[in-house]
Amino acid sequence: EYGKDEKDLLAGMADLYKEYLDDAAYEEFRLHGYYTMKHPNSNLRIVALNCMECDTWNFNLISDQSGSKVMFKWLIDVLRQAEKDGEYVYILDHIPMNANFYLTECAVRLRAVIDRFNYIIRGHFTGHTHVDDIVGVHSYFNASEIIHINYVAPPLTTYSNHLPSFRVYQI
C-alpha cells in the first residue's frame, strides 16, 4: 500500500496526462502508476508500467516488493485479455530491463512475460539511460535466441555529456 506522499505523486502525475487517457486508464494510473488503454480505431493496446516498482534506487523496496508482484499479475492479465481479443501491445516503461537501475527479480519476471507473449508485443519503449539504443531481449528459456527488441529513447537533456535529441516513431 502506498503512503500519502506516493499517492499524492501518482495523483499529480495522472493529472498531467489526464487529457490523453480514458477514464479507466486515468483511474488506474492515479491509483497504481500503471495503466492500459486501447488505441482508438485499432487493435493496438498500450500498456504503461510503473518503473518505480522495479527501480533499484527506490529504497522503499528494501522492505516491501509486493507492488511489483501485483503489477506483474496485472500485466499478465492484461496480456491474456489482449491475446483473446486479437490485440497487439506496445509496452511503455521508463527504465530498460537490462539497465543497472532495474531490479534483477523484475527483469527476470518481465523477460519471462515477454517470452510468453512476444508474438503480440510489437514494441517496448523505454528511456532513463540517456543513451540512444536498441536492445535485443533474449528468450527466458533459450538465452541464445533474441525474441524482442527494446527501443531506448535518447535523452532530451545534456546530462551525461550527451547531445539532446529525440526519436519519432511512426506507426
PDB file of C-alpha atoms in Angstrom:
ATOM      1  CA  GLU A   1       0.000   0.000   0.000  1.00  0.00           C
ATOM      2  CA  TYR A   2       1.344   3.396  -0.979  1.00  0.00           C
ATOM      3  CA  GLY A   3       1.901   6.082   1.629  1.00  0.00           C
ATOM      4  CA  LYS A   4       0.385   9.552   1.354  1.00  0.00           C
ATOM      5  CA  ASP A   5       3.396  11.032  -0.461  1.00  0.00           C
ATOM      6  CA  GLU A   6       3.385   8.296  -3.101  1.00  0.00           C
ATOM      7  CA  LYS A   7      -0.394   8.586  -3.575  1.00  0.00           C
ATOM      8  CA  ASP A   8      -0.083  12.366  -3.993  1.00  0.00           C
ATOM      9  CA  LEU A   9       2.754  11.880  -6.514  1.00  0.00           C
ATOM     10  CA  LEU A  10       0.751   9.349  -8.559  1.00  0.00           C
ATOM     11  CA  ALA A  11      -2.357  11.544  -8.496  1.00  0.00           C
ATOM     12  CA  GLY A  12      -0.320  14.548  -9.660  1.00  0.00           C
ATOM     13  CA  MET A  13       1.322  12.553 -12.460  1.00  0.00           C
ATOM     14  CA  ALA A  14      -2.031  11.157 -13.570  1.00  0.00           C
ATOM     15  CA  ASP A  15      -3.467  14.679 -13.682  1.00  0.00           C
ATOM     16  CA  LEU A  16      -0.666  15.732 -16.060  1.00  0.00           C
ATOM     17  CA  TYR A  17      -1.727  13.039 -18.544  1.00  0.00           C
ATOM     18  CA  LYS A  18      -5.485  13.068 -17.919  1.00  0.00           C
ATOM     19  CA  GLU A  19      -6.384  14.602 -21.273  1.00  0.00           C
ATOM     20  CA  TYR A  20      -4.630  11.708 -23.082  1.00  0.00           C
ATOM     21  CA  LEU A  21      -6.167   8.855 -21.069  1.00  0.00           C
ATOM     22  CA  ASP A  22      -9.618   7.344 -20.985  1.00  0.00           C
ATOM     23  CA  ASP A  23     -11.364   7.293 -17.597  1.00  0.00           C
ATOM     24  CA  ALA A  24     -10.303   3.735 -16.677  1.00  0.00           C
ATOM     25  CA  ALA A  25      -6.653   4.332 -17.613  1.00  0.00           C
ATOM     26  CA  TYR A  26      -6.601   7.618 -15.693  1.00  0.00           C
ATOM     27  CA  GLU A  27      -8.009   5.991 -12.556  1.00  0.00           C
ATOM     28  CA  GLU A  28      -5.602   3.052 -12.784  1.00  0.00           C
ATOM     29  CA  PHE A  29      -2.644   5.394 -13.282  1.00  0.00           C
ATOM     30  CA  ARG A  30      -3.746   7.575 -10.362  1.00  0.00           C
ATOM     31  CA  LEU A  31      -4.000   4.578  -8.025  1.00  0.00           C
ATOM     32  CA  HIS A  32      -1.140   2.340  -9.167  1.00  0.00           C
ATOM     33  CA  GLY A  33       1.147   4.259 -11.525  1.00  0.00           C
ATOM     34  CA  TYR A  34       0.468   1.866 -14.404  1.00  0.00           C
ATOM     35  CA  TYR A  35      -2.377   1.636 -16.889  1.00  0.00           C
ATOM     36  CA  THR A  36      -3.621   0.113 -20.105  1.00  0.00           C
ATOM     37  CA  MET A  37      -5.662   1.672 -22.834  1.00  0.00           C
ATOM     38  CA  LYS A  38      -6.763   0.621 -26.291  1.00  0.00           C
ATOM     39  CA  HIS A  39      -5.598   2.906 -29.077  1.00  0.00           C
ATOM     40  CA  PRO A  40      -8.682   4.365 -30.778  1.00  0.00           C
ATOM     41  CA  ASN A  41      -9.853   2.707 -34.002  1.00  0.00           C
ATOM     42  CA  SER A  42      -7.186  -0.007 -33.970  1.00  0.00           C
ATOM     43  CA  ASN A  43      -6.327  -3.339 -32.406  1.00  0.00           C
ATOM     44  CA  LEU A  44      -3.354  -1.824 -30.539  1.00  0.00           C
ATOM     45  CA  ARG A  45      -3.269  -1.876 -26.745  1.00  0.00           C
ATOM     46  CA  ILE A  46      -0.916   0.485 -24.892  1.00  0.00           C
ATOM     47  CA  VAL A  47       0.436  -0.831 -21.581  1.00  0.00           C
ATOM     48  CA  ALA A  48       2.387   1.566 -19.368  1.00  0.00           C
ATOM     49  CA  LEU A  49       4.273   0.078 -16.418  1.00  0.00           C
ATOM     50  CA  ASN A  50       5.238   1.747 -13.135  1.00  0.00           C
ATOM     51  CA  CYS A  51       9.026   1.532 -13.199  1.00  0.00           C
ATOM     52  CA  MET A  52       9.253   2.700  -9.578  1.00  0.00           C
ATOM     53  CA  GLU A  53       8.160  -0.818  -8.613  1.00  0.00           C
ATOM     54  CA  CYS A  54      11.440  -2.119 -10.092  1.00  0.00           C
ATOM     55  CA  ASP A  55      13.854   0.800  -9.624  1.00  0.00           C
ATOM     56  CA  THR A  56      16.989  -0.092  -7.634  1.00  0.00           C
ATOM     57  CA  TRP A  57      17.032   3.482  -6.316  1.00  0.00           C
ATOM     58  CA  ASN A  58      13.566   3.090  -4.775  1.00  0.00           C
ATOM     59  CA  PHE A  59      14.711   2.327  -1.246  1.00  0.00           C
ATOM     60  CA  ASN A  60      11.121   1.593  -0.144  1.00  0.00           C
ATOM     61  CA  LEU A  61      11.540  -1.715  -1.994  1.00  0.00           C
ATOM     62  CA  ILE A  62      14.079  -2.892   0.595  1.00  0.00           C
ATOM     63  CA  SER A  63      11.230  -3.673   2.970  1.00  0.00           C
ATOM     64  CA  ASP A  64       8.393  -4.366   0.528  1.00  0.00           C
ATOM     65  CA  GLN A  65       8.469  -5.576  -3.071  1.00  0.00           C
ATOM     66  CA  SER A  66       4.832  -6.637  -3.173  1.00  0.00           C
ATOM     67  CA  GLY A  67       3.940  -3.808  -5.577  1.00  0.00           C
ATOM     68  CA  SER A  68       5.914  -5.344  -8.441  1.00  0.00           C
ATOM     69  CA  LYS A  69       4.228  -8.711  -7.879  1.00  0.00           C
ATOM     70  CA  VAL A  70       0.810  -7.069  -8.109  1.00  0.00           C
ATOM     71  CA  MET A  71       1.876  -5.136 -11.220  1.00  0.00           C
ATOM     72  CA  PHE A  72       3.176  -8.265 -12.973  1.00  0.00           C
ATOM     73  CA  LYS A  73      -0.030 -10.171 -12.183  1.00  0.00           C
ATOM     74  CA  TRP A  74      -1.969  -7.242 -13.640  1.00  0.00           C
ATOM     75  CA  LEU A  75       0.326  -7.214 -16.713  1.00  0.00           C
ATOM     76  CA  ILE A  76      -0.213 -10.926 -17.333  1.00  0.00           C
ATOM     77  CA  ASP A  77      -3.994 -10.484 -17.008  1.00  0.00           C
ATOM     78  CA  VAL A  78      -3.912  -7.576 -19.499  1.00  0.00           C
ATOM     79  CA  LEU A  79      -1.786  -9.557 -21.962  1.00  0.00           C
ATOM     80  CA  ARG A  80      -4.022 -12.629 -21.689  1.00  0.00           C
ATOM     81  CA  GLN A  81      -7.066 -10.492 -22.457  1.00  0.00           C
ATOM     82  CA  ALA A  82      -5.249  -8.793 -25.359  1.00  0.00           C
ATOM     83  CA  GLU A  83      -4.379 -12.245 -26.682  1.00  0.00           C
ATOM     84  CA  LYS A  84      -8.046 -13.335 -26.507  1.00  0.00           C
ATOM     85  CA  ASP A  85      -9.196 -10.104 -28.149  1.00  0.00           C
ATOM     86  CA  GLY A  86      -6.668 -10.340 -31.011  1.00  0.00           C
ATOM     87  CA  GLU A  87      -4.865  -7.158 -29.966  1.00  0.00           C
ATOM     88  CA  TYR A  88      -1.229  -6.186 -30.357  1.00  0.00           C
ATOM     89  CA  VAL A  89       0.577  -4.492 -27.491  1.00  0.00           C
ATOM     90  CA  TYR A  90       3.093  -1.696 -27.024  1.00  0.00           C
ATOM     91  CA  ILE A  91       4.753  -1.567 -23.606  1.00  0.00           C
ATOM     92  CA  LEU A  92       5.914   1.758 -22.180  1.00  0.00           C
ATOM     93  CA  ASP A  93       8.355   1.646 -19.284  1.00  0.00           C
ATOM     94  CA  HIS A  94      10.813   4.272 -18.163  1.00  0.00           C
ATOM     95  CA  ILE A  95      13.760   2.043 -17.191  1.00  0.00           C
ATOM     96  CA  PRO A  96      15.046  -0.620 -19.612  1.00  0.00           C
ATOM     97  CA  MET A  97      15.067  -4.062 -18.040  1.00  0.00           C
ATOM     98  CA  ASN A  98      18.722  -4.559 -18.976  1.00  0.00           C
ATOM     99  CA  ALA A  99      19.814  -1.394 -17.120  1.00  0.00           C
ATOM    100  CA  ASN A 100      21.609  -1.405 -13.777  1.00  0.00           C
ATOM    101  CA  PHE A 101      18.673   0.532 -12.342  1.00  0.00           C
ATOM    102  CA  TYR A 102      16.165  -2.296 -12.875  1.00  0.00           C
ATOM    103  CA  LEU A 103      15.870  -4.917 -10.119  1.00  0.00           C
ATOM    104  CA  THR A 104      17.074  -8.346 -11.227  1.00  0.00           C
ATOM    105  CA  GLU A 105      13.894 -10.035  -9.986  1.00  0.00           C
ATOM    106  CA  CYS A 106      11.776  -7.679 -12.083  1.00  0.00           C
ATOM    107  CA  ALA A 107      13.977  -8.121 -15.148  1.00  0.00           C
ATOM    108  CA  VAL A 108      13.727 -11.913 -14.954  1.00  0.00           C
ATOM    109  CA  ARG A 109       9.957 -11.749 -14.450  1.00  0.00           C
ATOM    110  CA  LEU A 110       9.485  -9.282 -17.322  1.00  0.00           C
ATOM    111  CA  ARG A 111      11.671 -11.404 -19.617  1.00  0.00           C
ATOM    112  CA  ALA A 112       9.525 -14.448 -18.856  1.00  0.00           C
ATOM    113  CA  VAL A 113       6.329 -12.484 -19.544  1.00  0.00           C
ATOM    114  CA  ILE A 114       7.742 -11.108 -22.797  1.00  0.00           C
ATOM    115  CA  ASP A 115       8.835 -14.599 -23.817  1.00  0.00           C
ATOM    116  CA  ARG A 116       5.307 -15.911 -23.295  1.00  0.00           C
ATOM    117  CA  PHE A 117       3.556 -13.048 -25.127  1.00  0.00           C
ATOM    118  CA  ASN A 118       6.264 -11.963 -27.583  1.00  0.00           C
ATOM    119  CA  TYR A 119       4.101 -12.594 -30.632  1.00  0.00           C
ATOM    120  CA  ILE A 120       1.572  -9.914 -29.562  1.00  0.00           C
ATOM    121  CA  ILE A 121       4.067  -7.464 -28.007  1.00  0.00           C
ATOM    122  CA  ARG A 122       5.060  -5.384 -31.030  1.00  0.00           C
ATOM    123  CA  GLY A 123       7.022  -2.646 -29.295  1.00  0.00           C
ATOM    124  CA  HIS A 124       8.720  -1.920 -25.976  1.00  0.00           C
ATOM    125  CA  PHE A 125       9.756   1.691 -25.434  1.00  0.00           C
ATOM    126  CA  THR A 126      11.917   2.941 -22.559  1.00  0.00           C
ATOM    127  CA  GLY A 127      14.373   5.712 -21.690  1.00  0.00           C
ATOM    128  CA  HIS A 128      16.220   6.625 -18.486  1.00  0.00           C
ATOM    129  CA  THR A 129      19.766   5.693 -19.544  1.00  0.00           C
ATOM    130  CA  HIS A 130      20.394   8.839 -21.633  1.00  0.00           C
ATOM    131  CA  VAL A 131      21.661   6.592 -24.413  1.00  0.00           C
ATOM    132  CA  ASP A 132      20.048   6.168 -27.827  1.00  0.00           C
ATOM    133  CA  ASP A 133      19.919   2.382 -28.033  1.00  0.00           C
ATOM    134  CA  ILE A 134      18.153  -0.627 -29.462  1.00  0.00           C
ATOM    135  CA  VAL A 135      18.471  -3.659 -27.186  1.00  0.00           C
ATOM    136  CA  GLY A 136      17.764  -7.265 -28.069  1.00  0.00           C
ATOM    137  CA  VAL A 137      15.956  -9.184 -25.331  1.00  0.00           C
ATOM    138  CA  HIS A 138      16.931 -12.821 -25.030  1.00  0.00           C
ATOM    139  CA  SER A 139      14.451 -15.614 -24.511  1.00  0.00           C
ATOM    140  CA  TYR A 140      13.832 -16.668 -20.937  1.00  0.00           C
ATOM    141  CA  PHE A 141      14.101 -20.304 -21.992  1.00  0.00           C
ATOM    142  CA  ASN A 142      16.861 -20.037 -24.611  1.00  0.00           C
ATOM    143  CA  ALA A 143      19.431 -17.337 -23.893  1.00  0.00           C
ATOM    144  CA  SER A 144      20.916 -17.595 -27.401  1.00  0.00           C
ATOM    145  CA  GLU A 145      17.621 -16.549 -29.016  1.00  0.00           C
ATOM    146  CA  ILE A 146      16.609 -12.877 -29.283  1.00  0.00           C
ATOM    147  CA  ILE A 147      12.827 -12.680 -29.124  1.00  0.00           C
ATOM    148  CA  HIS A 148      12.138  -8.999 -28.557  1.00  0.00           C
ATOM    149  CA  ILE A 149      13.547  -5.522 -29.164  1.00  0.00           C
ATOM    150  CA  ASN A 150      13.577  -2.761 -26.546  1.00  0.00           C
ATOM    151  CA  TYR A 151      13.784   0.729 -28.057  1.00  0.00           C
ATOM    152  CA  VAL A 152      15.625   3.000 -25.619  1.00  0.00           C
ATOM    153  CA  ALA A 153      14.953   6.664 -26.329  1.00  0.00           C
ATOM    154  CA  PRO A 154      17.802   9.190 -26.388  1.00  0.00           C
ATOM    155  CA  PRO A 155      17.968  11.998 -23.800  1.00  0.00           C
ATOM    156  CA  LEU A 156      16.237  15.344 -24.108  1.00  0.00           C
ATOM    157  CA  THR A 157      18.905  16.856 -21.844  1.00  0.00           C
ATOM    158  CA  THR A 158      22.683  17.246 -21.951  1.00  0.00           C
ATOM    159  CA  TYR A 159      23.016  15.117 -18.813  1.00  0.00           C
ATOM    160  CA  SER A 160      25.930  12.637 -19.088  1.00  0.00           C
ATOM    161  CA  ASN A 161      27.549  14.762 -21.811  1.00  0.00           C
ATOM    162  CA  HIS A 162      25.070  13.671 -24.486  1.00  0.00           C
ATOM    163  CA  LEU A 163      23.518  15.924 -27.084  1.00  0.00           C
ATOM    164  CA  PRO A 164      19.794  16.485 -26.633  1.00  0.00           C
ATOM    165  CA  SER A 165      17.770  14.525 -29.142  1.00  0.00           C
ATOM    166  CA  PHE A 166      14.526  12.671 -29.582  1.00  0.00           C
ATOM    167  CA  ARG A 167      13.075   9.921 -31.674  1.00  0.00           C
ATOM    168  CA  VAL A 168       9.765   9.911 -33.526  1.00  0.00           C
ATOM    169  CA  TYR A 169       8.035   6.586 -34.076  1.00  0.00           C
ATOM    170  CA  GLN A 170       5.612   6.496 -36.973  1.00  0.00           C
ATOM    171  CA  ILE A 171       3.117   3.684 -36.691  1.00  0.00           C
TER     172      ILE A 171
END
